[in-house]
Amino acid sequence: MPYDYIKSPADIYRKSFALVGEALAGHEIPRPLLPIAKRLVHTCGDPSLVEVLDWSPDFLDAGLKGLATGLFVDVEMVSAGITARFLPTGVKPVCQLNHPDVAGLAQALGTTRSAAAVNLWGAALDGALVVIGNAPTALFHLLEGVEAGNLARPAAMVAMPVGFVGAAESKEAVAASDIPYIAVHGTRGGSALAASVVNALALMARNESQE
Amino acid sequence: MPYDYIKSPADIYRKSFALVGEALAGHEIPRPLLPIAKRLVHTCGDPSLVEVLDWSPDFLDAGLKGLATGLFVDVEMVSAGITARFLPTGVKPVCQLNHPDVAGLAQALGTTRSAAAVNLWGAALDGALVVIGNAPTALFHLLEGVEAGNLARPAAMVAMPVGFVGAAESKEAVAASDIPYIAVHGTRGGSALAASVVNALALMARNESQE
């Protein structure tokens, strides 16, 4: 039997963001950050996510500047979630997790491959946007490296590692750092959420909002 | 300053699944499905997800059989979330969303690209596993095609489209169909969750559980 459902992509998109907007009506989200909050909820289907959403006052400006400079992500699934055609010209997500040197480097450093891959971001990390959607160890390693002066300083961080081992603590460490950030606190997070923040920022940079 | 966190990948993995197991202790999940439930929660960091997890009694057998036959996914992000080395020899996720014929076909059918891409799965869909992590329209289109005899019949479905327009309804339609399924009801879902079910099934097929 045929089902009764909306088939027009434009109608789906419009109705979806309208319903997300309604779902967020009771939440106090600063207007400039609303497109990001909406896209996060659009991605996971869970309006309660905004209750643990947190950002530094300087995140939006710093994040937009960072995105125009460069984009570093912890896992390929974040890259897969980023809509390439939204990005500023010449900007492509860089993921070094599968670089041939990473396994050996991780072993030498006594840490995860995700953390070791951060070391391969190099000088281009300076002033760029960092997006962590999976590994708390990558986030801790980045903070340690920046604080110790061993790694270049990113403009801003999207901090959305997920899980029960270190994720919550790594996001608290980000919030206590002096790098501009947006984070989903607690155990929730993930690549799709992290990527959705990049998509929202990229649309804002083009003055195309999903609102 | 250095932070205090677990750096050993093996320790992180072990502790993570132990904590997920504890978080699920109060939930009634049939023992054979526990590895799937655990991996879903491991992926999203949200134990409440299992409250909307639903499956048909024949899902596990049918899903394992389907996975050994072939694997069809709605979006590239599901493919990105599937750990290729876990999969049975010769099985690779097939996504037709970016096939050059899809845009024209979608326009001709008056539907989304995600739904049109399902038409390109062809005869290999017969007895395979279908994994929907994004588009309710793909799920509706698949059900309609199978019921009308225009599409081959998959062995089982992982039904985890996300969002506020049609997602909940599409998963109810799956649950009312006679195709074996696992689903996350309501608005929640997503590519990472859908992919995690495939990873859990693939490990079960190899007799390697994450438990």
Short mmCIF file of C-alpha atoms in Angstrom, two decimals:
data_model
loop_
_atom_site.label_atom_id
_atom_site.label_comp_id
_atom_site.label_asym_id
_atom_site.label_seq_id
_atom_site.Cartn_x
_atom_site.Cartn_y
_atom_site.Cartn_z
CA MET A 1 0.00 0.00 0.00
CA PRO A 2 1.17 3.54 -0.61
CA TYR A 3 1.99 5.54 2.52
CA ASP A 4 1.05 9.14 3.13
CA TYR A 5 4.25 11.15 3.63
CA ILE A 6 5.91 14.34 2.42
CA LYS A 7 8.13 13.66 -0.60
CA SER A 8 9.32 17.14 -1.62
CA PRO A 9 12.86 17.76 -0.32
CA ALA A 10 12.20 21.51 0.00
CA ASP A 11 8.99 20.91 1.97
CA ILE A 12 10.71 18.36 4.24
CA TYR A 13 13.57 20.76 4.94
CA ARG A 14 11.27 23.70 5.66
CA LYS A 15 8.86 21.75 7.85
CA SER A 16 11.70 20.04 9.68
CA PHE A 17 13.40 23.28 10.73
CA ALA A 18 10.02 24.81 11.61
CA LEU A 19 9.28 21.88 13.94
CA VAL A 20 12.77 22.03 15.46
CA GLY A 21 12.20 25.74 16.06
CA GLU A 22 8.94 24.96 17.88
CA ALA A 23 10.65 22.28 19.95
CA LEU A 24 13.26 24.82 21.04
CA ALA A 25 10.80 27.64 21.75
CA GLY A 26 10.99 27.15 25.52
CA HIS A 27 14.79 27.17 25.65
CA GLU A 28 16.92 30.25 26.17
CA ILE A 29 19.35 30.22 23.31
CA PRO A 30 21.04 33.46 22.26
CA ARG A 31 19.68 34.45 18.87
CA PRO A 32 23.06 34.35 17.04
CA LEU A 33 23.56 30.73 18.14
CA LEU A 34 20.05 29.58 17.27
CA PRO A 35 20.99 28.26 13.78
CA ILE A 36 23.61 26.01 15.39
CA ALA A 37 21.24 24.77 18.09
CA LYS A 38 18.58 24.07 15.49
CA ARG A 39 20.94 22.12 13.26
CA LEU A 40 22.16 20.03 16.20
CA VAL A 41 18.59 19.06 17.09
CA HIS A 42 17.74 18.51 13.42
CA THR A 43 20.65 16.04 13.30
CA CYS A 44 19.84 13.96 16.38
CA GLY A 45 16.06 14.42 16.71
CA ASP A 46 16.43 15.12 20.42
CA PRO A 47 15.51 18.64 21.62
CA SER A 48 16.80 17.85 25.13
CA LEU A 49 20.31 18.08 23.72
CA VAL A 50 20.27 21.87 24.03
CA GLU A 51 20.01 21.51 27.81
CA VAL A 52 23.66 20.38 27.83
CA LEU A 53 24.81 22.69 25.03
CA ASP A 54 27.45 25.17 26.18
CA TRP A 55 29.61 27.77 24.46
CA SER A 56 32.01 30.56 25.23
CA PRO A 57 30.78 34.08 24.38
CA ASP A 58 33.53 34.40 21.77
CA PHE A 59 32.76 31.09 20.02
CA LEU A 60 30.70 32.35 17.09
CA ASP A 61 33.18 34.99 15.89
CA ALA A 62 36.17 32.75 16.52
CA GLY A 63 34.50 29.73 14.95
CA LEU A 64 33.64 31.62 11.77
CA LYS A 65 37.17 33.00 11.55
CA GLY A 66 38.62 29.54 12.18
CA LEU A 67 36.44 27.92 9.51
CA ALA A 68 37.70 30.42 6.93
CA THR A 69 41.29 29.46 7.86
CA GLY A 70 41.22 25.68 8.08
CA LEU A 71 39.32 22.68 9.40
CA PHE A 72 40.73 19.77 11.42
CA VAL A 73 38.63 16.79 12.51
CA ASP A 74 39.37 13.71 14.63
CA VAL A 75 37.59 11.03 12.58
CA GLU A 76 36.54 10.43 8.97
CA MET A 77 32.90 10.23 10.01
CA VAL A 78 32.99 13.94 10.89
CA SER A 79 34.29 14.66 7.38
CA ALA A 80 31.51 12.50 5.95
CA GLY A 81 28.90 14.54 7.85
CA ILE A 82 30.18 17.89 6.60
CA THR A 83 28.45 19.15 3.46
CA ALA A 84 31.42 20.04 1.26
CA ARG A 85 29.52 22.52 -0.92
CA PHE A 86 28.67 24.64 2.17
CA LEU A 87 32.36 25.20 3.02
CA PRO A 88 34.37 28.34 2.17
CA THR A 89 36.34 28.01 -1.07
CA GLY A 90 39.55 26.06 -0.56
CA VAL A 91 38.60 24.70 2.88
CA LYS A 92 38.42 20.91 3.24
CA PRO A 93 38.25 18.88 6.45
CA VAL A 94 41.65 17.39 7.33
CA CYS A 95 41.66 14.05 9.19
CA GLN A 96 45.02 12.40 9.90
CA LEU A 97 43.67 9.33 11.74
CA ASN A 98 44.52 7.03 8.84
CA HIS A 99 47.93 8.56 8.11
CA PRO A 100 50.53 5.75 7.92
CA ASP A 101 52.62 7.29 10.74
CA VAL A 102 49.79 7.39 13.27
CA ALA A 103 49.90 3.83 14.61
CA GLY A 104 53.65 4.02 15.35
CA LEU A 105 53.33 7.49 16.85
CA ALA A 106 50.48 6.36 19.10
CA GLN A 107 52.56 3.48 20.37
CA ALA A 108 55.58 5.74 20.97
CA LEU A 109 53.44 8.26 22.87
CA GLY A 110 51.51 5.59 24.76
CA THR A 111 48.17 6.98 23.68
CA THR A 112 45.36 6.43 21.19
CA ARG A 113 45.63 6.83 17.42
CA SER A 114 43.12 9.67 17.65
CA ALA A 115 45.39 11.60 20.02
CA ALA A 116 48.54 10.84 18.02
CA ALA A 117 46.87 12.06 14.80
CA VAL A 118 46.53 15.53 16.36
CA ASN A 119 50.34 15.82 16.26
CA LEU A 120 50.20 15.59 12.46
CA TRP A 121 47.99 18.66 12.07
CA GLY A 122 51.13 20.81 12.08
CA ALA A 123 51.44 24.56 11.63
CA ALA A 124 48.17 24.85 9.66
CA LEU A 125 46.32 24.28 12.95
CA ASP A 126 47.20 27.87 13.85
CA GLY A 127 43.96 29.87 13.81
CA ALA A 128 41.90 27.01 12.35
CA LEU A 129 38.70 25.33 13.56
CA VAL A 130 39.08 22.00 15.38
CA VAL A 131 36.15 19.57 15.42
CA ILE A 132 36.19 16.57 17.78
CA GLY A 133 33.25 14.21 17.35
CA ASN A 134 34.58 11.01 18.79
CA ALA A 135 37.72 10.82 20.92
CA PRO A 136 38.13 12.45 24.35
CA THR A 137 41.85 11.57 24.15
CA ALA A 138 42.23 13.75 21.04
CA LEU A 139 40.69 16.67 22.90
CA PHE A 140 42.87 16.19 26.01
CA HIS A 141 45.97 15.77 23.85
CA LEU A 142 45.19 18.96 21.92
CA LEU A 143 44.65 20.99 25.10
CA GLU A 144 47.89 19.67 26.60
CA GLY A 145 49.84 20.40 23.43
CA VAL A 146 48.50 23.94 23.06
CA GLU A 147 49.05 24.72 26.74
CA ALA A 148 52.61 23.37 26.59
CA GLY A 149 53.32 25.25 23.36
CA ASN A 150 53.98 22.04 21.41
CA LEU A 151 50.97 22.47 19.14
CA ALA A 152 49.70 25.49 17.23
CA ARG A 153 46.73 27.30 18.73
CA PRO A 154 43.35 26.79 16.98
CA ALA A 155 40.87 29.67 16.72
CA ALA A 156 38.05 27.61 18.21
CA MET A 157 36.93 24.10 19.08
CA VAL A 158 33.75 22.11 18.48
CA ALA A 159 33.97 19.71 21.42
CA MET A 160 31.57 16.80 21.04
CA PRO A 161 33.37 13.56 21.92
CA VAL A 162 30.99 10.85 23.07
CA GLY A 163 30.90 8.13 25.68
CA PHE A 164 31.49 7.04 29.22
CA VAL A 165 35.29 7.18 29.48
CA GLY A 166 36.70 10.70 29.57
CA ALA A 167 34.18 12.42 27.28
CA ALA A 168 32.47 14.48 29.99
CA GLU A 169 35.81 15.31 31.64
CA SER A 170 37.41 16.35 28.34
CA LYS A 171 34.57 18.77 27.64
CA GLU A 172 34.88 20.26 31.13
CA ALA A 173 38.58 20.77 30.41
CA VAL A 174 37.70 22.57 27.18
CA ALA A 175 35.23 24.83 29.01
CA ALA A 176 37.96 25.66 31.56
CA SER A 177 40.50 26.48 28.83
CA ASP A 178 40.90 29.88 27.19
CA ILE A 179 40.18 28.62 23.66
CA PRO A 180 36.74 29.60 22.29
CA TYR A 181 34.48 26.52 22.18
CA ILE A 182 31.08 25.01 21.76
CA ALA A 183 30.40 21.74 23.59
CA VAL A 184 27.74 19.18 24.40
CA HIS A 185 28.40 18.34 28.04
CA GLY A 186 28.12 14.88 29.57
CA THR A 187 28.32 11.53 27.81
CA ARG A 188 26.36 12.52 24.70
CA GLY A 189 28.05 13.72 21.51
CA GLY A 190 29.22 12.14 18.27
CA SER A 191 30.44 12.76 14.75
CA ALA A 192 27.05 13.72 13.32
CA LEU A 193 26.52 16.40 15.97
CA ALA A 194 30.04 17.77 15.55
CA ALA A 195 29.63 17.89 11.76
CA SER A 196 26.28 19.64 12.06
CA VAL A 197 27.91 22.57 13.89
CA VAL A 198 30.34 22.96 10.98
CA ASN A 199 27.46 22.88 8.50
CA ALA A 200 25.59 25.55 10.46
CA LEU A 201 28.69 27.76 10.72
CA ALA A 202 29.43 27.32 7.01
CA LEU A 203 25.89 28.39 6.08
CA MET A 204 26.15 31.39 8.41
CA ALA A 205 29.42 32.36 6.71
CA ARG A 206 27.53 32.36 3.38
CA ASN A 207 24.65 34.30 4.94
CA GLU A 208 22.39 31.35 4.20
CA SER A 209 20.60 30.30 7.32
CA GLN A 210 18.48 27.18 7.68
CA GLU A 211 16.04 29.19 9.78
CA MET B 1 49.09 21.17 32.47
CA PRO B 2 48.81 17.44 31.87
CA TYR B 3 45.34 15.99 32.40
CA ASP B 4 44.56 12.72 34.13
CA TYR B 5 42.81 10.41 31.65
CA ILE B 6 42.98 6.87 30.34
CA LYS B 7 45.17 6.67 27.24
CA SER B 8 45.29 2.93 26.46
CA PRO B 9 42.85 2.09 23.65
CA ALA B 10 42.25 -1.41 25.06
CA ASP B 11 41.51 -0.02 28.54
CA ILE B 12 39.19 2.64 27.13
CA TYR B 13 37.29 0.04 25.09
CA ARG B 14 36.95 -2.37 28.01
CA LYS B 15 35.94 0.25 30.55
CA SER B 16 33.54 1.88 28.12
CA PHE B 17 31.57 -1.30 27.43
CA ALA B 18 31.62 -2.17 31.15
CA LEU B 19 30.07 1.22 31.99
CA VAL B 20 27.52 0.88 29.18
CA GLY B 21 26.63 -2.55 30.60
CA GLU B 22 26.08 -1.00 34.03
CA ALA B 23 23.96 1.77 32.55
CA LEU B 24 21.75 -0.86 30.89
CA ALA B 25 21.49 -3.14 33.93
CA GLY B 26 17.96 -1.96 34.79
CA HIS B 27 16.62 -2.48 31.26
CA GLU B 28 15.01 -5.66 30.01
CA ILE B 29 16.92 -6.50 26.85
CA PRO B 30 16.91 -10.09 25.56
CA ARG B 31 20.41 -11.50 26.03
CA PRO B 32 21.04 -12.18 22.30
CA LEU B 33 20.34 -8.53 21.48
CA LEU B 34 22.46 -7.10 24.30
CA PRO B 35 25.59 -6.60 22.15
CA ILE B 36 23.54 -4.45 19.75
CA ALA B 37 21.95 -2.42 22.54
CA LYS B 38 25.35 -1.87 24.13
CA ARG B 39 26.93 -0.70 20.90
CA LEU B 40 24.07 1.72 20.23
CA VAL B 41 24.52 3.32 23.66
CA HIS B 42 28.32 3.26 23.27
CA THR B 43 27.82 5.25 20.05
CA CYS B 44 25.47 7.96 21.33
CA GLY B 45 26.32 8.09 25.04
CA ASP B 46 22.63 8.05 25.93
CA PRO B 47 21.32 4.96 27.80
CA SER B 48 17.73 6.23 27.48
CA LEU B 49 17.89 5.27 23.82
CA VAL B 50 17.09 1.63 24.65
CA GLU B 51 13.68 2.73 25.93
CA VAL B 52 12.65 3.35 22.31
CA LEU B 53 14.58 0.43 20.84
CA ASP B 54 12.31 -2.13 19.18
CA TRP B 55 12.87 -5.26 17.12
CA SER B 56 11.00 -8.17 15.63
CA PRO B 57 11.72 -11.60 17.18
CA ASP B 58 13.25 -12.77 13.90
CA PHE B 59 15.57 -9.77 13.49
CA LEU B 60 18.80 -11.26 14.78
CA ASP B 61 18.77 -14.39 12.60
CA ALA B 62 17.52 -12.51 9.56
CA GLY B 63 19.94 -9.64 10.10
CA LEU B 64 22.94 -11.95 10.32
CA LYS B 65 21.81 -13.81 7.20
CA GLY B 66 21.24 -10.51 5.40
CA LEU B 67 24.65 -9.14 6.34
CA ALA B 68 26.33 -12.22 4.86
CA THR B 69 24.43 -11.61 1.60
CA GLY B 70 24.77 -7.87 1.02
CA LEU B 71 24.55 -4.46 2.64
CA PHE B 72 22.59 -1.43 1.36
CA VAL B 73 22.66 1.95 3.09
CA ASP B 74 20.86 5.24 2.45
CA VAL B 75 23.71 7.72 3.02
CA GLU B 76 27.52 7.75 2.82
CA MET B 77 27.74 8.64 6.50
CA VAL B 78 26.37 5.18 7.38
CA SER B 79 29.15 3.64 5.26
CA ALA B 80 31.69 5.85 7.04
CA GLY B 81 30.48 4.57 10.43
CA ILE B 82 30.77 0.91 9.48
CA THR B 83 34.10 -0.68 10.41
CA ALA B 84 35.09 -2.36 7.14
CA ARG B 85 37.40 -4.94 8.75
CA PHE B 86 34.48 -6.29 10.85
CA LEU B 87 32.43 -7.17 7.74
CA PRO B 88 32.14 -10.64 6.20
CA THR B 89 34.58 -11.22 3.33
CA GLY B 90 33.33 -9.64 0.11
CA VAL B 91 30.62 -7.54 1.76
CA LYS B 92 30.84 -3.76 1.32
CA PRO B 93 28.16 -1.17 2.04
CA VAL B 94 26.45 -0.01 -1.15
CA CYS B 95 25.16 3.58 -1.23
CA GLN B 96 23.64 4.88 -4.47
CA LEU B 97 22.77 8.38 -3.25
CA ASN B 98 25.52 9.97 -5.34
CA HIS B 99 24.89 7.88 -8.46
CA PRO B 100 24.61 10.22 -11.49
CA ASP B 101 21.09 8.96 -12.32
CA VAL B 102 19.64 9.74 -8.90
CA ALA B 103 18.81 13.44 -9.29
CA GLY B 104 16.89 12.86 -12.53
CA LEU B 105 15.12 9.82 -11.15
CA ALA B 106 14.08 11.73 -8.02
CA GLN B 107 12.60 14.48 -10.16
CA ALA B 108 10.78 11.98 -12.37
CA LEU B 109 9.35 10.17 -9.34
CA GLY B 110 8.55 13.39 -7.47
CA THR B 111 10.44 12.29 -4.40
CA THR B 112 13.78 12.75 -2.59
CA ARG B 113 17.16 11.62 -3.90
CA SER B 114 17.37 9.23 -0.92
CA ALA B 115 14.15 7.50 -1.99
CA ALA B 116 15.11 7.43 -5.68
CA ALA B 117 18.49 5.86 -4.83
CA VAL B 118 16.67 2.83 -3.41
CA ASN B 119 15.51 2.01 -6.96
CA LEU B 120 19.14 1.54 -7.99
CA TRP B 121 19.80 -1.22 -5.45
CA GLY B 122 18.48 -3.74 -7.99
CA ALA B 123 18.30 -7.51 -7.72
CA ALA B 124 21.15 -7.71 -5.18
CA LEU B 125 18.75 -6.29 -2.59
CA ASP B 126 17.14 -9.74 -2.48
CA GLY B 127 17.94 -11.26 0.93
CA ALA B 128 20.35 -8.47 1.90
CA LEU B 129 20.48 -6.17 4.94
CA VAL B 130 19.12 -2.63 4.50
CA VAL B 131 20.35 0.13 6.80
CA ILE B 132 18.55 3.49 6.90
CA GLY B 133 20.22 6.10 9.08
CA ASN B 134 18.88 9.30 7.65
CA ALA B 135 15.90 9.45 5.32
CA PRO B 136 12.33 8.47 6.24
CA THR B 137 11.43 8.79 2.54
CA ALA B 138 13.93 6.02 1.67
CA LEU B 139 12.28 3.73 4.21
CA PHE B 140 8.74 4.50 2.99
CA HIS B 141 9.81 4.08 -0.64
CA LEU B 142 11.43 0.72 0.13
CA LEU B 143 8.36 -0.59 1.96
CA GLU B 144 6.10 0.55 -0.89
CA GLY B 145 8.33 -1.03 -3.53
CA VAL B 146 8.62 -4.36 -1.73
CA GLU B 147 4.90 -4.52 -1.00
CA ALA B 148 4.07 -3.70 -4.64
CA GLY B 149 6.61 -6.24 -5.91
CA ASN B 150 8.66 -3.57 -7.70
CA LEU B 151 11.70 -4.00 -5.45
CA ALA B 152 13.48 -7.13 -4.27
CA ARG B 153 12.79 -8.20 -0.70
CA PRO B 154 15.58 -7.58 1.85
CA ALA B 155 16.23 -10.09 4.64
CA ALA B 156 16.03 -7.43 7.35
CA MET B 157 16.06 -3.69 8.00
CA VAL B 158 17.92 -1.46 10.42
CA ALA B 159 15.42 1.41 10.63
CA MET B 160 16.94 4.49 12.23
CA PRO B 161 15.99 7.55 10.20
CA VAL B 162 16.04 10.72 12.26
CA GLY B 163 13.98 13.87 12.59
CA PHE B 164 10.64 15.52 12.89
CA VAL B 165 9.15 14.92 9.44
CA GLY B 166 8.13 11.32 8.80
CA ALA B 167 10.85 9.57 10.80
CA ALA B 168 8.58 8.30 13.60
CA GLU B 169 5.86 7.36 11.10
CA SER B 170 8.29 5.51 8.82
CA LYS B 171 9.52 3.39 11.74
CA GLU B 172 5.96 2.57 12.75
CA ALA B 173 5.36 1.43 9.16
CA VAL B 174 8.44 -0.81 9.39
CA ALA B 175 7.20 -2.31 12.64
CA ALA B 176 3.83 -3.02 11.00
CA SER B 177 5.45 -4.68 7.97
CA ASP B 178 6.39 -8.36 7.74
CA ILE B 179 10.10 -7.69 7.14
CA PRO B 180 12.36 -8.43 10.15
CA TYR B 181 13.61 -5.16 11.66
CA ILE B 182 15.30 -3.30 14.44
CA ALA B 183 14.25 0.32 15.01
CA VAL B 184 14.70 3.32 17.26
CA HIS B 185 11.19 4.73 17.54
CA GLY B 186 10.33 8.42 17.61
CA THR B 187 12.37 11.33 16.29
CA ARG B 188 15.78 10.04 17.39
CA GLY B 189 18.06 8.04 15.09
CA GLY B 190 20.92 8.82 12.75
CA SER B 191 23.75 7.40 10.70
CA ALA B 192 26.05 6.66 13.63
CA LEU B 193 23.38 4.62 15.40
CA ALA B 194 22.46 2.72 12.23
CA ALA B 195 26.11 1.96 11.52
CA SER B 196 26.67 0.75 15.07
CA VAL B 197 24.04 -1.96 14.63
CA VAL B 198 25.92 -3.21 11.56
CA ASN B 199 29.19 -3.22 13.52
CA ALA B 200 27.59 -5.20 16.36
CA LEU B 201 26.04 -7.72 13.93
CA ALA B 202 29.34 -8.09 12.07
CA LEU B 203 31.20 -8.84 15.31
CA MET B 204 28.53 -11.35 16.31
CA ALA B 205 28.93 -13.05 12.92
CA ARG B 206 32.65 -13.41 13.71
CA ASN B 207 31.87 -14.65 17.23
CA GLU B 208 33.68 -11.60 18.58
CA SER B 209 31.49 -9.76 20.98
CA GLN B 210 32.29 -6.35 22.48
CA GLU B 211 30.82 -7.55 25.78
#
